[in-house]
Amino acid sequence: MLEDVLGCKWSLHVLQLVRSGICRPGAMERAVPGLTAKVLNERLVKLVRFGVLDKAVFAEVPPRVEYRLTAFGESFVGLLDQIAALESQRSGA
Amino acid sequence: MLEDVLGCKWSLHVLQLVRSGICRPGAMERAVPGLTAKVLNERLVKLVRFGVLDKAVFAEVPPRVEYRLTAFGESFVGLLDQIAALESQRSGA
DNA sequence: CAGTATCCAGACCGATACTG
DNA sequence: CAGTATCGGTCTGGATACTG
């Protein structure tokens, strides 16, 4: 699963975005240069399948969708953060 | 860097191997079906470059090489373990 | 606006052969 | 035995177009 989530360079960005409140596909697409709807969706779907994200669909018009971190997802990105911290600690300090 | 390490499906296996004492290329190749010398080496080199592994070359004949986890590497795999634990906890329980 | 299908190019993996 | 170079197949990402 780690493989699947991190096998794509965008996954981390997506997770980061959701965490910073950018939880709508359109906004994400605009926020990350180079990220296309297709890839974004692939990631989103997988993240949801893995229980990292939750999908909330609002039956409105225009359609609105929001993604949120699940409890599992929170822990998950937390660990990821620790790794990032470890890394910057190594290369930076 | 996370990207680079996990962008390959073998990286985790390699790390796991080193941790379990299988630290020589030949042994690794034999231990993991489907893993070829080329890919193994690519991973090893990158892992060393990132400071996750340490390479020890023995000037013997036949040539012997051993890879070990650095302090950074230890912390790194530790975090990876926590993620794995989190995951099994999620799907298993 | 969200999501999907199609097409194409590029990257990566895997096999083989060769050097030290 | 360790490591590198080359070549070919495959899989994935990226761009475009279309549907709900």
PDB file of N, CA, C and O in Angstrom, chain B residues 37-68:
ATOM      1  N   ALA B  37      20.161  -8.033 -10.434  1.00  0.00           N
ATOM      2  CA  ALA B  37      21.340  -7.308  -9.958  1.00  0.00           C
ATOM      3  C   ALA B  37      21.268  -5.833 -10.321  1.00  0.00           C
ATOM      4  O   ALA B  37      21.616  -4.971  -9.527  1.00  0.00           O
ATOM      5  N   LYS B  38      20.815  -5.560 -11.499  1.00  0.00           N
ATOM      6  CA  LYS B  38      20.761  -4.181 -11.961  1.00  0.00           C
ATOM      7  C   LYS B  38      19.882  -3.315 -11.067  1.00  0.00           C
ATOM      8  O   LYS B  38      20.317  -2.291 -10.545  1.00  0.00           O
ATOM      9  N   VAL B  39      18.638  -3.749 -10.918  1.00  0.00           N
ATOM     10  CA  VAL B  39      17.697  -2.979 -10.106  1.00  0.00           C
ATOM     11  C   VAL B  39      18.186  -2.907  -8.658  1.00  0.00           C
ATOM     12  O   VAL B  39      18.131  -1.854  -8.025  1.00  0.00           O
ATOM     13  N   LEU B  40      18.660  -4.026  -8.182  1.00  0.00           N
ATOM     14  CA  LEU B  40      19.171  -4.048  -6.814  1.00  0.00           C
ATOM     15  C   LEU B  40      20.239  -2.985  -6.629  1.00  0.00           C
ATOM     16  O   LEU B  40      20.207  -2.203  -5.677  1.00  0.00           O
ATOM     17  N   ASN B  41      21.148  -2.939  -7.553  1.00  0.00           N
ATOM     18  CA  ASN B  41      22.234  -1.970  -7.455  1.00  0.00           C
ATOM     19  C   ASN B  41      21.759  -0.540  -7.543  1.00  0.00           C
ATOM     20  O   ASN B  41      22.241   0.335  -6.835  1.00  0.00           O
ATOM     21  N   GLU B  42      20.830  -0.312  -8.414  1.00  0.00           N
ATOM     22  CA  GLU B  42      20.263   1.033  -8.520  1.00  0.00           C
ATOM     23  C   GLU B  42      19.726   1.472  -7.172  1.00  0.00           C
ATOM     24  O   GLU B  42      19.988   2.588  -6.705  1.00  0.00           O
ATOM     25  N   ARG B  43      18.989   0.599  -6.570  1.00  0.00           N
ATOM     26  CA  ARG B  43      18.391   0.901  -5.263  1.00  0.00           C
ATOM     27  C   ARG B  43      19.462   1.131  -4.222  1.00  0.00           C
ATOM     28  O   ARG B  43      19.432   2.088  -3.465  1.00  0.00           O
ATOM     29  N   LEU B  44      20.407   0.216  -4.206  1.00  0.00           N
ATOM     30  CA  LEU B  44      21.480   0.282  -3.219  1.00  0.00           C
ATOM     31  C   LEU B  44      22.221   1.615  -3.334  1.00  0.00           C
ATOM     32  O   LEU B  44      22.474   2.298  -2.337  1.00  0.00           O
ATOM     33  N   VAL B  45      22.560   1.963  -4.560  1.00  0.00           N
ATOM     34  CA  VAL B  45      23.291   3.211  -4.786  1.00  0.00           C
ATOM     35  C   VAL B  45      22.492   4.411  -4.273  1.00  0.00           C
ATOM     36  O   VAL B  45      23.013   5.285  -3.579  1.00  0.00           O
ATOM     37  N   LYS B  46      21.236   4.425  -4.615  1.00  0.00           N
ATOM     38  CA  LYS B  46      20.393   5.541  -4.184  1.00  0.00           C
ATOM     39  C   LYS B  46      20.265   5.582  -2.668  1.00  0.00           C
ATOM     40  O   LYS B  46      20.357   6.645  -2.048  1.00  0.00           O
ATOM     41  N   LEU B  47      20.061   4.434  -2.095  1.00  0.00           N
ATOM     42  CA  LEU B  47      19.927   4.363  -0.642  1.00  0.00           C
ATOM     43  C   LEU B  47      21.199   4.878   0.032  1.00  0.00           C
ATOM     44  O   LEU B  47      21.152   5.556   1.059  1.00  0.00           O
ATOM     45  N   VAL B  48      22.314   4.546  -0.557  1.00  0.00           N
ATOM     46  CA  VAL B  48      23.585   5.020  -0.007  1.00  0.00           C
ATOM     47  C   VAL B  48      23.699   6.537  -0.191  1.00  0.00           C
ATOM     48  O   VAL B  48      24.088   7.260   0.717  1.00  0.00           O
ATOM     49  N   ARG B  49      23.334   6.992  -1.373  1.00  0.00           N
ATOM     50  CA  ARG B  49      23.371   8.422  -1.657  1.00  0.00           C
ATOM     51  C   ARG B  49      22.520   9.212  -0.683  1.00  0.00           C
ATOM     52  O   ARG B  49      22.860  10.323  -0.296  1.00  0.00           O
ATOM     53  N   PHE B  50      21.401   8.643  -0.307  1.00  0.00           N
ATOM     54  CA  PHE B  50      20.484   9.337   0.593  1.00  0.00           C
ATOM     55  C   PHE B  50      20.907   9.210   2.052  1.00  0.00           C
ATOM     56  O   PHE B  50      20.271   9.740   2.944  1.00  0.00           O
ATOM     57  N   GLY B  51      21.968   8.425   2.255  1.00  0.00           N
ATOM     58  CA  GLY B  51      22.434   8.277   3.631  1.00  0.00           C
ATOM     59  C   GLY B  51      21.618   7.298   4.438  1.00  0.00           C
ATOM     60  O   GLY B  51      21.661   7.292   5.662  1.00  0.00           O
ATOM     61  N   VAL B  52      20.861   6.463   3.769  1.00  0.00           N
ATOM     62  CA  VAL B  52      20.070   5.459   4.471  1.00  0.00           C
ATOM     63  C   VAL B  52      20.920   4.224   4.742  1.00  0.00           C
ATOM     64  O   VAL B  52      20.804   3.587   5.781  1.00  0.00           O
ATOM     65  N   LEU B  53      21.768   3.923   3.781  1.00  0.00           N
ATOM     66  CA  LEU B  53      22.638   2.757   3.921  1.00  0.00           C
ATOM     67  C   LEU B  53      24.114   3.165   3.898  1.00  0.00           C
ATOM     68  O   LEU B  53      24.475   4.214   3.383  1.00  0.00           O
ATOM     69  N   ASP B  54      24.904   2.294   4.446  1.00  0.00           N
ATOM     70  CA  ASP B  54      26.351   2.461   4.405  1.00  0.00           C
ATOM     71  C   ASP B  54      26.925   1.278   3.648  1.00  0.00           C
ATOM     72  O   ASP B  54      26.475   0.150   3.806  1.00  0.00           O
ATOM     73  N   LYS B  55      27.914   1.556   2.842  1.00  0.00           N
ATOM     74  CA  LYS B  55      28.496   0.485   2.046  1.00  0.00           C
ATOM     75  C   LYS B  55      29.874   0.132   2.609  1.00  0.00           C
ATOM     76  O   LYS B  55      30.706   1.012   2.833  1.00  0.00           O
ATOM     77  N   ALA B  56      30.088  -1.134   2.819  1.00  0.00           N
ATOM     78  CA  ALA B  56      31.386  -1.581   3.316  1.00  0.00           C
ATOM     79  C   ALA B  56      32.003  -2.536   2.310  1.00  0.00           C
ATOM     80  O   ALA B  56      31.455  -3.609   2.035  1.00  0.00           O
ATOM     81  N   VAL B  57      33.113  -2.143   1.751  1.00  0.00           N
ATOM     82  CA  VAL B  57      33.783  -2.974   0.756  1.00  0.00           C
ATOM     83  C   VAL B  57      35.011  -3.629   1.373  1.00  0.00           C
ATOM     84  O   VAL B  57      35.868  -2.957   1.932  1.00  0.00           O
ATOM     85  N   PHE B  58      35.082  -4.921   1.261  1.00  0.00           N
ATOM     86  CA  PHE B  58      36.221  -5.656   1.791  1.00  0.00           C
ATOM     87  C   PHE B  58      37.153  -6.032   0.648  1.00  0.00           C
ATOM     88  O   PHE B  58      36.729  -6.693  -0.302  1.00  0.00           O
ATOM     89  N   ALA B  59      38.389  -5.618   0.756  1.00  0.00           N
ATOM     90  CA  ALA B  59      39.356  -5.885  -0.308  1.00  0.00           C
ATOM     91  C   ALA B  59      39.860  -7.312  -0.219  1.00  0.00           C
ATOM     92  O   ALA B  59      41.012  -7.583   0.085  1.00  0.00           O
ATOM     93  N   GLU B  60      38.943  -8.230  -0.473  1.00  0.00           N
ATOM     94  CA  GLU B  60      39.296  -9.635  -0.403  1.00  0.00           C
ATOM     95  C   GLU B  60      39.091 -10.272  -1.763  1.00  0.00           C
ATOM     96  O   GLU B  60      38.664  -9.630  -2.706  1.00  0.00           O
ATOM     97  N   VAL B  61      39.382 -11.547  -1.804  1.00  0.00           N
ATOM     98  CA  VAL B  61      39.057 -12.282  -2.996  1.00  0.00           C
ATOM     99  C   VAL B  61      38.502 -13.642  -2.553  1.00  0.00           C
ATOM    100  O   VAL B  61      39.170 -14.362  -1.834  1.00  0.00           O
ATOM    101  N   PRO B  62      37.252 -13.900  -2.901  1.00  0.00           N
ATOM    102  CA  PRO B  62      36.388 -13.092  -3.776  1.00  0.00           C
ATOM    103  C   PRO B  62      35.917 -11.808  -3.095  1.00  0.00           C
ATOM    104  O   PRO B  62      35.867 -11.760  -1.878  1.00  0.00           O
ATOM    105  N   PRO B  63      35.605 -10.817  -3.903  1.00  0.00           N
ATOM    106  CA  PRO B  63      35.171  -9.526  -3.373  1.00  0.00           C
ATOM    107  C   PRO B  63      33.940  -9.674  -2.484  1.00  0.00           C
ATOM    108  O   PRO B  63      33.052 -10.476  -2.779  1.00  0.00           O
ATOM    109  N   ARG B  64      33.940  -8.931  -1.411  1.00  0.00           N
ATOM    110  CA  ARG B  64      32.785  -8.992  -0.513  1.00  0.00           C
ATOM    111  C   ARG B  64      32.322  -7.575  -0.220  1.00  0.00           C
ATOM    112  O   ARG B  64      33.128  -6.678  -0.012  1.00  0.00           O
ATOM    113  N   VAL B  65      31.029  -7.401  -0.245  1.00  0.00           N
ATOM    114  CA  VAL B  65      30.448  -6.089   0.031  1.00  0.00           C
ATOM    115  C   VAL B  65      29.285  -6.266   0.991  1.00  0.00           C
ATOM    116  O   VAL B  65      28.514  -7.219   0.873  1.00  0.00           O
ATOM    117  N   GLU B  66      29.194  -5.382   1.928  1.00  0.00           N
ATOM    118  CA  GLU B  66      28.074  -5.444   2.869  1.00  0.00           C
ATOM    119  C   GLU B  66      27.451  -4.079   3.047  1.00  0.00           C
ATOM    120  O   GLU B  66      28.144  -3.071   3.091  1.00  0.00           O
ATOM    121  N   TYR B  67      26.154  -4.087   3.147  1.00  0.00           N
ATOM    122  CA  TYR B  67      25.430  -2.827   3.342  1.00  0.00           C
ATOM    123  C   TYR B  67      24.807  -2.827   4.733  1.00  0.00           C
ATOM    124  O   TYR B  67      24.273  -3.840   5.187  1.00  0.00           O
ATOM    125  N   ARG B  68      24.893  -1.687   5.356  1.00  0.00           N
ATOM    126  CA  ARG B  68      24.311  -1.557   6.692  1.00  0.00           C
ATOM    127  C   ARG B  68      23.461  -0.306   6.775  1.00  0.00           C
ATOM    128  O   ARG B  68      23.716   0.668   6.075  1.00  0.00           O
TER     129      ARG B  68
END
